[in-house]
Structures are given as structure tokens and as C-alpha cells.
């Protein structure tokens, strides 16, 4: 809750100060819940535009940075923040100045008293005092708290004139109420910084390349730069980013450290690295975040704050929960959930509130980048500067596209219709319009027509890409925008009257999807988007139905990511797979900004002879050829492994191919009277089955194990099979993504943008999967093993140029030459 501490001075944001002192009661109801950061940004922009139209533009100051201090005997509190708006307007005394605090709400407000929250008014009052510090000639100032509807922009206002003395007393009383807590936190941070400065590297040796890695990481954080690091498996990437980031923390180079991953399983590595540093004397708080759904003790309530026992009275019990968590420097989801349930606190909200006391936050990419769910308390506060450590950063390419893609489905719409019908005539009318839009679009696709021109007047037949049951156009769906906006406008007042349960959940699901759809159209839709519609099959228990998905499909989110980072936060993108660099830098921060990022490529710290790499080029595995080469591929796999007992993983590009090749390999083993064990990944594996699959590798030395898995799947990255648990990896094919209309649109887009559409849409994403699968072999200094790539395309220059420098590959036309 204190953002920074320097000597006997502590920095705190206006928002955090106001919330700590004045929040009480339960979590927000629908009036404030479900509003994303994107929607809040959209609303503020529209309000500012309306104010500039109402007043002279020069009379409207927005996002005004303000600071002020409050001192006790032992500590000076530096309060900082950005006031939403300062209005300058003429009155009888010359000039009237108003500090305006804007809060988004989901509904029309009849009276300000019905929703006014003390913490919101406190923010406005604190900004009034801080502004008066700049204008000594003013005797007072007007304070305005506006609750603005995200749909209508209508607002309810609390307005008051506050004298300088009144504002000064309010500020002093607020700071005094926080001071005891601030002093405790300041003591913790003094202890933390001393232990950080005294802390030594937690391991006996520093591996080759680690020192350069840590130095470059420290420099990037200190200068708020962007850094891309390609570091091979085993070099110690996690400690190489966390150790310098924590050192930077003690020198006030960042407010928080965010360690971001694509998978929850990899977060344990960061937790262990922190614990290892604590073993060297480090005193530091960290928390590992999980999704709201995975933590929720009452999922059937669907976050209804009015009836959830973990939301009602939340703030009245919060401090007890915070105090208990503070006793554990490493808060895991297990610890968090137990504490939350013990004190009847929402685990998700408790995690976010406790994270304010933590220095390291371990979480998902979404927590920093997703416009719908990112942590606004950290990433919509311009005065805060963080260090973002982005693990397995190659995964962020696809994930970022998904984050900025908005979808509406017919199935979700129909579920909402069942729950809504008859509640409000206007809602029914616009619901019928949306259903008609979907119906016309779907029927036109079934008739093999371009479809979009039937529902969007500005989209012509020539604008539409047609492929099977897929349609796409690089134009905004203006008619859909219009009816969705009106639907949301009239639906919002109805929501509060809908009782909790499955029907309410169905309505809210479509409502929130529609709101995000509108936000994407207003804030993000540009040349990197296409509007698409696709009829898809939905398999039920007894039959197959059709669903229609309308999407605002993001092809390239790089500019959005860059905008989130530049001049705001330091970011270190690191992975064993960031080659070719031009691809990953272009896809993560944009082609125009590549030169702004530092690039570091590190060699493997392990002896090159520990890894043998073979390339078998006398095999065709394209989709058209693979059925004819199954026996040849199976024979090749057996040839290079027979007579050598070990555990082997064979990676294939799809489950269908995996099934066929597994059958062929069984026949090879049978004809050779070989009783070796075969395992195969299935597309419906449960978590327990995946665990059992990996545990089977713990048995080795008595007979060979052949484990078949898909490239890019659960077993293709992020797993450690050290020592004799894995002897070799065989990759069949080059991992190209399956051809689809969406992928073909990407190919066309990147051809226009970079002149290499196939590379950006197919070759590089496929190669990423191959490298990740190959990285399963060498995981430690003692590991030895082989990688064997099977496909004629590996003999072509466009693939040979991608091979890592430490690969001294042997190209063979006969597998026996590698055996």
C-alpha cells in the first residue's frame, strides 16, 4: 500500500490512501462491477471530449499530476496521483476552478446519495488539497465527484465548495489515519532493502552467460527499457531475471516486480527461486495469483456481491485477513484460499488487496496485458513504474492476439434470450434485432453467399473473403455496433432485478461479451483487425448442433503491447525460443519499434557434445504425403533407437497423425518381437492423466519407453525430464499450424506488412514448437541425449538458417547412419 520508501519518506498513491482509510462494507454491486479497464479508458476519453466541447479546450486540464506531503515524527508521507480533470470556468469572482473525479458505473443513477462511496469522495477531496498547494492565491476550490454511465454518459454529481482550511484538515486527518500502518510498512521496507543489499547470489556457481544476462536485465530495469533475451534451457533464466530485479527494487528503480507466465505450472519455478534467495537472508513479500474462477468458493453465485457471503461485509473483515497473510512472506494460492475462507473473504479480491503489500507478483500474462482483466490498480496508474519479467515470451505472440480479439456466439445469445424474454419490451426488441442479424448472416453462409453485405450496408461482396463456412472482411460492423449498443443501454437497468442463478449468469455472460465487443470497436479496431463470422459444429451428448461465432479478430497485437510498455514499465522478454529475433520483436513490440529494444543471445552453458542432433531428409510428411510415409517414419524411429534402452518422446503435428503413426509403430515393434512400452497423448487428457503420463518417465533402465505427443501441446514445453528420464526426442514434421481461413488471413496480412506472409503465419510458429520440443532433452549439466528431426524440408535453407548455433546437426538419408 506504500508504493515506495526512501529513507524516512514513503510514497503512496491518492487512490490507495483513500481506499485504505475510507472503504467499508461489502464489495461493489453491479453498479461498479464488471467494468474493465478498457471500458474505463473509453469512458474517460469520451467525458474529456464532451468537456472540451462544453468549455474552451484550454479550460480543461486532464490527467493532472499532483503531489503533497504529510509528516509525522518518524516518517514523511508523500501522496501522489493524477487528478482526472481540472475545470477552469468564469464566474462573478473571475475564475471558478473545479477538481473533477470521474467514476465509471454500469447504470443510470437516480440520486447521487444512492451510490456515493466515501473512498471515491476522499479521492476528490485529496486532489483538491494537492491542487490548492500549487495555487497559494486560492481561498478554496470546487470539488466534483461524477458517476458516469458507461452506456449513456449521463452522470450524477456530488458537488461542493471546499475552503483551503477544510481541504487541509481533511488531508491531514486522512494521512494521520494511515500513518501507523505506513510506519509498519516503512519498517518492513527498510529491513527488506537491507537484506536485498546484503544478499548474495543464492547458488554456488554462476553459469556461463548468467552474469551478462543479469547485468543486462538490471540495466533494462534501471532505464525502463525493453530487453529480449534468448537463453537456452538450463542456463537459469528465472534466477537471472529475478535476482537483478530484486536488487533494482532496493534502489527504487521500480515499484513492483511482475513475473508473468503462460502456464500456472511454471510459476512454481519463480516461487522456488524466491525461496532460495530467502535462504540467503532475503526478507521480501511475494504472492502468486490465480484466476478468479479457480479460487472462487461459490462459483454458482457468479460473483453476485449482494448475496455472496464472501463479498458482503468484505472490507469490515479485510484487515484481519491481511494481517494473517502478512505472517507468510510467500503467499501461494493454497495459503490464500485457506485464509480467505477462514475469514469469509473473497479469495480473488483478497489476493489483489494483499498484492499491494507485496514486492513480487507472480501471475499470468493477462494480469499485465489483457484489456479486459489486467490489474488496473497497477497498470492504469501512470505514476507507477514496474519491472515486467515475461517468461517463455514466445507464448505471448498468440496469447496477445487472443487478448484483443472479441467474440459473440449465437449459443450465448440464445441462452441470454431464454433468460431475458418478456422482462422489458425494449430489450426484447433489440434482442430480436441481434438474433435477426445472426440469423441472416448464418443463412447466407449456408447458401454459400458472401453474407456480410446482407447485414452491413457498407460491406460489399468484393470486400469479403469466403472459405467454406467462414467469412471475413476488413471493415467494422457498424450495424452490429449500433444494435449492440442499444441492447446494452436498455438491458443495464434490468440486470439488478434478475435473481441470482444460472439464468442471471447466462445474461451477464452475453452482456459482458457485448460490452467488450463495443470496447474493441471503439478503442482498438484498426488495420490489424478483421471482422469474421464462422459456422462451427458443437458436439453434444447425442447430436451435433451448429453455432455461429462473430469475431473482431486481432491479427497483430504488437502495437498494443508496445503502447502498454513504452515510457511506463521496463520489460524483459526471455525464452529459449526467440529466434528469429526479427519475428518475435516484430510480433511483440512492432516492426517500427524493434530498434528500441535490446537483444541478448546466450549460448548453452553445457558441453556441446552432450546433445547430438540428426536430420533425416528422406521423408515427406506434408498433409498430402504423410499417410503414404507412415511405415517409413515408424521404421526410422525404431532404427535409431533399437538396442538402446531409454525413454523417448516422439512429437507429431496433430492428434490424427499421432494416432496413425502410433499404430504403425506398434506393428514395427510387433514384427521385431520387441516388448517396449508405448504411451500416447490423447486430446481429452485430464490433469491426473497428464501427471501419470510424466510419472511413467521415472522408470528407466529396464526397457524402452516410446511416448507419442503433439507439438505445442502440454508435453511440448515446460516439463523437466532430467537425466535418464529422457534419452531423446524425435520430431516428425516441421510443426506448421493447420491451414485455416484465419491462418490464411494472417498470411495475407503479414505478406502485405513484412513481405513474408508464409514465414510469419506458418514457418516461424511451427519452428517455435519444434525448438520447444527439442528443449526437453538437455535440462542440466549432466544430461546427454539426442534430437532427431524427420522431414525433407529440414534440408532447405529457410530451415537450416533457423538452427541454433550450438546444433552441429548431422544430415542423413538413412536413419542407420545416425544410430
XYZ file of C-alpha atoms in Angstrom, residues 105-730:
626
model
C -20.741 2.928 -13.355
C -22.895 0.432 -15.204
C -26.293 2.019 -14.771
C -28.243 5.233 -14.764
C -28.193 6.803 -11.310
C -31.307 8.454 -9.926
C -29.657 10.086 -6.909
C -26.022 10.529 -6.033
C -26.725 9.519 -2.445
C -27.774 6.031 -3.532
C -24.311 5.104 -4.795
C -21.869 7.639 -3.333
C -18.912 5.834 -1.791
C -16.732 7.567 0.824
C -13.491 6.325 -0.755
C -14.431 7.967 -4.062
C -15.254 11.275 -2.415
C -11.988 11.028 -0.495
C -10.019 10.853 -3.728
C -11.666 14.028 -4.971
C -11.011 15.810 -1.669
C -7.366 14.747 -1.586
C -6.842 16.015 -5.135
C -8.469 19.314 -4.121
C -5.912 19.770 -1.341
C -2.995 18.841 -3.596
C -4.108 21.304 -6.263
C -4.512 24.076 -3.716
C -0.851 23.541 -2.778
C 0.010 24.716 -6.290
C -2.267 27.786 -6.161
C -1.487 29.723 -2.995
C -3.732 32.608 -4.084
C -6.890 30.479 -3.981
C -9.056 30.550 -0.851
C -10.888 27.398 -1.873
C -11.927 25.147 -4.733
C -14.973 23.290 -6.041
C -14.894 19.515 -5.719
C -16.926 17.361 -8.103
C -17.423 13.592 -7.939
C -19.166 12.353 -11.076
C -20.566 8.849 -11.520
C -20.860 8.423 -15.279
C -22.820 5.668 -17.012
C -20.634 3.758 -19.446
C -23.613 3.392 -21.803
C -25.216 6.854 -21.819
C -22.509 9.180 -20.452
C -25.222 10.654 -18.188
C -23.850 11.442 -14.766
C -24.874 12.041 -11.205
C -22.735 14.551 -9.342
C -21.760 15.408 -5.802
C -20.520 18.996 -5.888
C -19.226 21.090 -3.007
C -17.111 24.167 -2.411
C -14.215 23.434 -0.067
C -12.104 26.087 1.616
C -8.345 25.779 1.856
C -8.551 25.084 5.589
C -11.231 22.408 5.118
C -9.173 20.648 2.435
C -6.023 20.865 4.567
C -7.771 19.366 7.615
C -9.298 16.573 5.518
C -5.888 15.722 4.052
C -4.206 15.766 7.475
C -6.862 13.590 9.101
C -6.705 11.077 6.249
C -2.932 10.818 6.395
C -2.958 10.552 10.183
C -5.402 7.630 9.987
C -2.964 5.828 7.687
C 0.240 6.742 9.479
C 0.505 3.827 11.910
C 0.127 1.327 9.098
C 2.575 3.327 6.977
C 5.196 3.255 9.712
C 4.931 -0.527 9.990
C 5.309 -0.876 6.254
C 8.212 1.524 6.188
C 9.971 -0.564 8.825
C 9.409 -3.661 6.700
C 10.783 -1.928 3.623
C 13.862 -0.722 5.454
C 14.524 -4.300 6.561
C 13.787 -5.555 3.061
C 16.230 -3.173 1.422
C 18.993 -4.014 3.881
C 18.595 -7.743 3.203
C 18.498 -7.144 -0.560
C 21.716 -5.158 -0.488
C 23.411 -7.795 1.680
C 22.041 -10.751 -0.321
C 24.492 -12.800 -2.362
C 23.727 -14.940 -5.378
C 21.929 -17.973 -3.923
C 23.807 -20.698 -5.806
C 27.385 -21.936 -5.562
C 28.304 -21.085 -9.145
C 27.199 -18.665 -11.817
C 26.717 -20.479 -15.113
C 28.174 -19.257 -18.373
C 26.194 -16.292 -19.676
C 24.306 -15.682 -16.436
C 26.413 -12.703 -15.402
C 25.832 -10.920 -18.731
C 22.153 -11.841 -18.523
C 21.806 -10.335 -15.035
C 23.741 -7.177 -15.893
C 21.651 -6.505 -19.000
C 18.463 -7.188 -17.070
C 19.473 -4.748 -14.323
C 20.304 -2.062 -16.889
C 16.964 -2.525 -18.667
C 15.041 -2.128 -15.407
C 17.098 0.878 -14.296
C 16.467 2.706 -17.591
C 12.899 1.434 -18.101
C 13.923 -0.266 -21.345
C 12.742 -3.295 -23.311
C 15.048 -6.319 -23.498
C 14.751 -9.590 -25.427
C 16.844 -12.476 -24.131
C 17.174 -15.822 -25.874
C 18.786 -18.132 -23.353
C 18.989 -21.909 -23.787
C 17.420 -24.341 -21.369
C 19.500 -24.902 -18.253
C 21.176 -21.510 -18.081
C 18.972 -20.458 -15.143
C 16.686 -17.886 -16.711
C 14.366 -17.432 -13.738
C 17.052 -16.507 -11.207
C 18.821 -14.436 -13.883
C 15.857 -12.063 -14.090
C 14.568 -12.164 -10.521
C 17.921 -11.604 -8.790
C 18.780 -8.320 -10.597
C 15.158 -7.156 -10.474
C 15.132 -7.519 -6.695
C 18.449 -5.700 -6.484
C 16.889 -2.874 -8.530
C 13.929 -2.786 -6.152
C 16.156 -1.797 -3.245
C 17.468 1.155 -5.284
C 13.964 2.407 -6.136
C 14.237 1.582 -9.843
C 10.750 0.033 -9.902
C 7.611 -0.059 -7.766
C 6.751 -3.737 -8.224
C 8.171 -6.805 -9.944
C 5.757 -8.832 -12.052
C 6.877 -12.328 -13.030
C 4.461 -13.289 -15.808
C 3.970 -16.734 -17.320
C 1.687 -18.509 -19.781
C 1.046 -21.546 -17.584
C 0.360 -21.915 -13.880
C 2.795 -24.864 -13.661
C 5.811 -22.670 -14.480
C 5.058 -20.253 -11.637
C 6.444 -22.768 -9.156
C 9.923 -22.179 -10.630
C 9.700 -18.493 -9.704
C 8.424 -19.364 -6.226
C 11.408 -21.679 -5.711
C 13.896 -19.050 -6.877
C 12.464 -16.576 -4.366
C 12.633 -19.170 -1.601
C 16.269 -19.868 -2.498
C 17.036 -16.158 -2.127
C 15.196 -16.116 1.184
C 17.565 -18.890 2.194
C 20.354 -16.324 1.716
C 18.660 -13.927 4.133
C 16.258 -12.108 1.800
C 13.212 -10.643 3.530
C 10.615 -9.975 0.822
C 6.893 -10.478 0.290
C 5.540 -12.233 -2.796
C 2.204 -13.587 -3.956
C 1.202 -15.986 -6.717
C -2.070 -15.060 -8.403
C -4.573 -17.421 -9.970
C -7.724 -16.852 -11.986
C -10.876 -15.734 -10.199
C -12.685 -18.893 -11.323
C -10.093 -21.263 -9.852
C -10.209 -19.513 -6.469
C -13.942 -18.906 -6.123
C -15.574 -20.862 -3.248
C -19.090 -20.089 -4.580
C -18.985 -20.415 -8.391
C -22.772 -20.849 -8.688
C -23.333 -17.313 -7.395
C -21.412 -15.902 -10.363
C -19.895 -13.000 -8.448
C -23.178 -11.548 -7.201
C -21.946 -9.261 -4.430
C -25.426 -8.799 -2.999
C -25.790 -12.433 -1.915
C -22.254 -13.844 -1.770
C -21.214 -14.367 1.886
C -17.582 -13.777 0.875
C -18.452 -10.351 -0.607
C -20.925 -8.992 1.953
C -19.053 -7.061 4.646
C -15.743 -7.821 2.875
C -13.932 -4.627 3.901
C -15.035 -4.969 7.510
C -13.033 -8.235 7.731
C -10.236 -7.428 5.283
C -7.625 -6.175 7.750
C -7.784 -9.423 9.745
C -7.125 -11.445 6.589
C -4.315 -9.110 5.522
C -2.660 -9.409 8.923
C -2.740 -13.211 8.787
C -1.278 -13.334 5.270
C 1.481 -10.918 6.298
C 2.915 -13.610 8.544
C 3.849 -15.617 5.431
C 6.337 -13.962 3.096
C 5.402 -16.303 0.228
C 1.635 -16.419 -0.331
C 0.607 -19.243 -2.648
C -2.937 -19.853 -3.934
C -3.340 -22.629 -1.363
C -2.417 -20.361 1.562
C -4.535 -17.559 0.151
C -7.688 -19.624 -0.294
C -7.493 -21.168 3.178
C -7.077 -17.729 4.756
C -9.884 -16.247 2.686
C -12.366 -18.971 3.575
C -11.410 -18.826 7.269
C -12.329 -15.126 7.376
C -15.200 -15.235 4.843
C -13.315 -13.108 2.316
C -13.463 -13.334 -1.473
C -10.151 -15.072 -2.335
C -9.732 -13.195 -5.612
C -10.234 -9.768 -4.062
C -8.089 -10.687 -1.068
C -5.267 -11.663 -3.437
C -5.474 -8.301 -5.197
C -5.659 -6.307 -1.965
C -2.789 -8.213 -0.367
C -0.699 -7.830 -3.529
C -0.425 -4.124 -2.675
C 1.846 -5.165 0.193
C 3.950 -7.475 -1.987
C 7.097 -6.680 -3.900
C 6.930 -9.583 -6.349
C 3.678 -10.613 -8.009
C 3.745 -13.907 -9.904
C 0.900 -14.245 -12.368
C -0.362 -14.684 -15.899
C 0.272 -12.521 -18.967
C -3.371 -11.410 -18.630
C -2.626 -9.595 -15.378
C -0.493 -7.056 -17.249
C -1.724 -7.086 -20.855
C -5.336 -8.222 -21.256
C -7.501 -5.109 -21.772
C -10.478 -6.813 -20.142
C -8.895 -8.193 -16.970
C -5.493 -6.568 -16.403
C -4.818 -5.176 -12.946
C -5.901 -1.562 -13.236
C -4.566 -0.722 -9.795
C -1.065 -1.192 -11.235
C -1.298 -0.694 -14.987
C -3.740 2.206 -15.265
C -1.790 4.324 -12.787
C 0.702 6.466 -14.765
C 2.749 7.277 -11.676
C 3.658 3.608 -11.102
C 6.629 2.027 -12.888
C 7.105 -1.731 -12.762
C 9.561 -4.362 -13.890
C 7.807 -6.953 -16.069
C 9.655 -10.257 -16.362
C 7.943 -12.177 -19.152
C 8.762 -15.887 -19.002
C 8.518 -18.146 -22.094
C 7.817 -14.956 -24.023
C 7.312 -16.817 -27.310
C 3.860 -17.771 -25.976
C 2.835 -14.122 -25.741
C 2.542 -13.806 -29.539
C -0.596 -15.939 -29.837
C -1.867 -15.038 -26.386
C -1.756 -11.302 -27.143
C -3.821 -11.772 -30.299
C -6.417 -13.655 -28.264
C -6.483 -10.907 -25.627
C -7.533 -8.276 -28.150
C -9.976 -10.500 -30.046
C -13.662 -10.073 -29.167
C -16.303 -12.708 -29.875
C -20.062 -13.090 -29.800
C -21.668 -16.500 -30.175
C -25.190 -17.468 -31.184
C -25.280 -20.087 -28.428
C -24.517 -17.463 -25.769
C -27.097 -15.124 -27.297
C -29.785 -17.819 -27.260
C -29.028 -18.647 -23.629
C -29.438 -14.960 -22.750
C -32.676 -14.794 -24.739
C -34.165 -17.681 -22.744
C -33.425 -15.806 -19.528
C -34.437 -12.329 -20.741
C -37.521 -12.726 -22.867
C -40.503 -10.790 -21.534
C -38.639 -8.712 -18.946
C -38.530 -5.448 -20.899
C -40.129 -4.619 -24.259
C -37.206 -2.501 -25.464
C -34.668 -5.165 -24.517
C -36.800 -7.752 -26.333
C -36.843 -5.532 -29.417
C -33.079 -5.092 -29.665
C -32.534 -8.724 -28.718
C -34.719 -9.619 -31.699
C -32.590 -7.320 -33.898
C -29.388 -9.089 -32.808
C -30.973 -12.510 -33.358
C -32.109 -11.400 -36.819
C -28.565 -10.239 -37.606
C -27.185 -13.647 -36.607
C -29.957 -15.485 -38.486
C -29.479 -13.607 -41.761
C -25.720 -13.974 -41.550
C -25.916 -17.713 -40.831
C -28.467 -18.415 -43.541
C -26.393 -16.522 -46.105
C -23.279 -18.511 -45.204
C -25.226 -21.762 -45.643
C -26.260 -20.562 -49.116
C -22.564 -20.013 -49.874
C -23.035 -16.251 -50.225
C -20.607 -13.532 -49.014
C -23.161 -12.947 -46.213
C -21.872 -9.715 -44.639
C -23.419 -7.419 -47.295
C -26.859 -8.708 -46.218
C -26.396 -7.235 -42.714
C -23.832 -4.437 -43.199
C -24.601 -1.824 -45.875
C -21.001 -0.584 -46.112
C -19.548 -4.042 -46.763
C -19.662 -5.106 -50.417
C -19.287 -8.593 -51.904
C -15.770 -7.765 -53.081
C -14.740 -6.919 -49.506
C -15.479 -10.418 -48.210
C -13.167 -13.405 -48.026
C -15.197 -16.599 -48.441
C -13.898 -20.009 -47.394
C -16.285 -22.835 -46.619
C -18.378 -21.718 -43.647
C -16.059 -18.800 -42.854
C -16.459 -15.153 -43.877
C -14.191 -12.197 -43.178
C -13.984 -8.524 -44.097
C -11.534 -5.823 -43.111
C -14.290 -3.387 -42.213
C -16.079 -2.571 -38.973
C -19.597 -3.985 -38.458
C -21.314 -0.632 -37.924
C -24.864 -2.002 -37.899
C -23.978 -4.643 -35.309
C -22.281 -1.952 -33.220
C -25.453 0.161 -33.304
C -27.873 -2.555 -32.175
C -25.442 -3.957 -29.579
C -25.014 -0.521 -28.043
C -28.782 -0.002 -27.759
C -29.243 -3.524 -26.394
C -26.692 -2.897 -23.624
C -28.178 0.524 -22.913
C -31.669 -0.841 -22.248
C -30.519 -4.092 -20.653
C -28.440 -2.483 -17.914
C -31.363 -1.203 -15.777
C -32.946 -4.670 -15.977
C -29.925 -6.542 -14.631
C -30.389 -5.590 -10.989
C -33.851 -7.172 -10.938
C -32.705 -10.583 -12.190
C -32.329 -13.114 -9.362
C -29.044 -14.976 -8.849
C -28.595 -18.323 -10.552
C -27.894 -19.879 -13.917
C -30.232 -17.555 -15.839
C -28.506 -14.457 -14.442
C -25.148 -15.976 -15.326
C -26.241 -16.545 -18.938
C -27.430 -12.950 -19.245
C -24.265 -11.482 -17.730
C -22.038 -13.654 -19.927
C -23.516 -12.236 -23.125
C -23.781 -8.724 -21.667
C -20.089 -8.580 -20.733
C -19.082 -10.129 -24.077
C -21.137 -7.475 -25.869
C -19.575 -4.686 -23.828
C -16.064 -5.884 -24.637
C -17.037 -6.173 -28.306
C -18.071 -2.495 -28.228
C -14.853 -1.504 -26.447
C -12.686 -3.220 -29.057
C -14.555 -1.441 -31.849
C -14.152 1.940 -30.162
C -10.612 1.667 -28.765
C -8.585 -0.858 -30.723
C -10.044 -1.753 -34.131
C -7.520 -0.765 -36.812
C -5.733 -2.245 -39.843
C -4.620 -5.232 -37.760
C -8.231 -6.424 -37.371
C -10.729 -8.312 -39.494
C -14.403 -8.884 -38.807
C -15.252 -12.560 -39.219
C -18.200 -14.929 -38.977
C -17.959 -18.702 -38.879
C -20.430 -21.549 -38.585
C -18.941 -24.181 -36.293
C -20.053 -27.587 -35.112
C -20.853 -28.062 -31.440
C -20.943 -31.677 -30.353
C -23.391 -32.521 -27.606
C -24.075 -35.771 -25.798
C -26.302 -37.169 -28.516
C -26.183 -34.932 -31.554
C -24.264 -32.193 -33.331
C -25.515 -28.607 -33.500
C -24.275 -25.509 -35.286
C -23.070 -22.327 -33.641
C -22.281 -19.013 -35.287
C -19.307 -17.038 -33.980
C -18.865 -13.368 -34.918
C -15.366 -12.114 -34.127
C -13.308 -8.973 -34.179
C -10.171 -10.961 -34.982
C -6.873 -9.356 -33.937
C -4.066 -10.430 -36.267
C -1.270 -8.452 -34.629
C -1.317 -7.006 -31.099
C 2.267 -5.702 -31.140
C 1.352 -2.005 -31.184
C -0.984 -2.533 -28.241
C 1.722 -4.246 -26.195
C 4.241 -1.547 -27.063
C 1.773 1.149 -26.025
C 1.288 -0.593 -22.664
C 5.035 -0.576 -22.014
C 6.843 2.315 -23.617
C 7.844 5.087 -21.192
C 5.882 3.283 -18.470
C 7.483 -0.008 -17.481
C 10.662 -1.991 -18.015
C 10.094 -5.359 -19.684
C 12.391 -8.347 -20.121
C 11.100 -10.887 -22.646
C 13.000 -14.128 -22.167
C 12.769 -17.648 -23.540
C 14.835 -20.458 -25.008
C 12.925 -19.790 -28.234
C 13.170 -16.229 -29.553
C 14.679 -16.865 -32.981
C 14.448 -15.414 -35.488
C 14.669 -12.219 -33.478
C 13.032 -10.150 -36.204
C 9.889 -12.282 -35.908
C 9.495 -12.043 -32.122
C 10.391 -8.372 -31.807
C 8.016 -7.507 -34.668
C 5.203 -9.566 -33.141
C 5.652 -8.338 -29.560
C 6.547 -4.645 -29.844
C 6.048 -3.900 -33.549
C 8.319 -3.534 -36.547
C 8.607 0.253 -36.110
C 9.948 -0.122 -32.568
C 12.367 -3.048 -32.923
C 15.410 -0.810 -32.690
C 14.237 0.424 -29.276
C 14.755 -2.999 -27.696
C 17.964 -4.569 -26.501
C 18.789 -8.046 -27.832
C 20.810 -10.659 -25.955
C 21.502 -14.178 -27.241
C 23.284 -16.578 -24.952
C 24.997 -19.850 -25.754
C 24.291 -23.073 -23.902
C 26.357 -23.413 -20.721
C 26.604 -27.169 -21.243
C 29.136 -29.099 -23.368
C 28.007 -29.233 -26.990
C 28.836 -32.928 -27.172
C 26.065 -33.635 -24.652
C 23.488 -33.133 -27.408
C 23.521 -34.972 -30.732
C 21.292 -33.570 -33.477
C 20.285 -35.578 -36.517
C 18.255 -34.533 -39.542
C 16.573 -37.200 -41.658
C 15.675 -35.665 -45.020
C 14.374 -38.677 -46.938
C 10.847 -38.423 -45.546
C 7.807 -36.463 -46.745
C 5.333 -35.519 -44.009
C 3.149 -32.905 -45.707
C -0.564 -33.411 -45.181
C -0.918 -34.957 -48.640
C 2.061 -37.316 -48.207
C 2.041 -38.349 -44.557
C -0.343 -41.304 -44.951
C 1.990 -42.798 -47.550
C 5.087 -42.444 -45.356
C 3.760 -43.824 -42.073
C 5.616 -47.129 -42.248
C 8.814 -45.400 -43.331
C 8.592 -42.962 -40.403
C 7.890 -45.764 -37.918
C 10.836 -47.805 -39.222
C 13.123 -44.748 -38.939
C 12.135 -44.181 -35.313
C 12.869 -47.805 -34.458
C 16.135 -47.873 -36.395
C 17.758 -45.061 -34.403
C 16.601 -46.397 -31.014
C 16.637 -50.200 -31.213
C 19.160 -51.905 -28.989
C 19.488 -48.777 -26.810
C 17.273 -48.922 -23.740
C 15.865 -45.489 -22.946
C 12.838 -43.244 -22.681
C 11.989 -41.486 -25.943
C 9.448 -38.808 -26.884
C 8.101 -38.629 -30.417
C 6.372 -35.387 -31.341
C 3.804 -35.124 -34.148
C 1.968 -32.118 -35.641
C -1.575 -33.373 -34.894
C -3.539 -35.924 -32.898
C -4.807 -37.557 -36.082
C -1.258 -38.128 -37.348
C -0.171 -39.226 -33.862
C -2.829 -41.932 -33.802
C -1.865 -43.299 -37.202
C 1.879 -43.267 -36.564
C 1.430 -44.876 -33.161
C -0.459 -47.750 -34.821
C 2.288 -48.111 -37.426
C 4.966 -48.153 -34.746
C 3.110 -50.849 -32.816
C 3.290 -53.019 -35.907
C 7.030 -52.360 -36.220
C 7.602 -53.408 -32.608
C 5.427 -56.481 -33.076
C 7.293 -57.645 -36.176
C 10.571 -57.179 -34.292
C 9.210 -59.092 -31.271
C 10.061 -56.020 -29.192
C 8.015 -55.632 -25.983
C 8.892 -51.978 -25.413
C 6.131 -49.843 -23.925
C 4.182 -47.282 -25.931
C 2.256 -44.308 -24.493
C 0.244 -41.770 -26.458
C -1.133 -38.372 -25.532
C -4.881 -38.007 -26.058
C -6.780 -34.761 -26.735
C -9.074 -35.313 -23.721
C -6.456 -35.978 -21.030
C -7.390 -34.881 -17.522
C -4.834 -33.309 -15.166
C -4.353 -36.615 -13.291
C -3.731 -38.453 -16.563
C -1.119 -35.899 -17.621
C 0.623 -36.328 -14.279
C 0.604 -40.116 -14.649
C 1.995 -39.769 -18.182
C 5.002 -37.832 -16.893
C 5.492 -40.036 -13.832
C 5.987 -43.028 -16.112
C 9.334 -41.474 -17.140
C 10.573 -42.005 -13.590
C 11.053 -45.680 -14.510
C 14.079 -46.250 -16.721
C 16.831 -48.727 -17.377
C 14.768 -51.938 -17.658
C 13.090 -51.430 -21.028
C 12.447 -48.730 -23.575
C 9.500 -46.332 -23.441
C 8.141 -44.602 -26.544
C 5.860 -41.668 -25.667
C 3.981 -40.040 -28.545
C 2.804 -36.434 -28.084
C 1.722 -33.430 -30.152
C 3.934 -30.466 -30.906
C 2.863 -27.380 -28.976
C 0.804 -29.442 -26.528
C 1.061 -29.995 -22.791
C 4.218 -32.134 -23.076
C 5.904 -29.990 -25.729
C 7.230 -27.366 -23.312
C 7.533 -26.539 -19.633
C 8.304 -30.070 -18.449
C 11.569 -31.277 -16.895
C 12.695 -34.854 -17.528
C 16.211 -34.703 -16.133
C 18.925 -37.326 -16.529
C 17.960 -40.771 -17.744
C 14.265 -39.941 -17.584
C 14.554 -38.830 -21.222
C 17.120 -40.142 -23.696
C 15.996 -38.471 -26.867
C 13.369 -36.502 -28.766
C 12.190 -37.296 -32.269
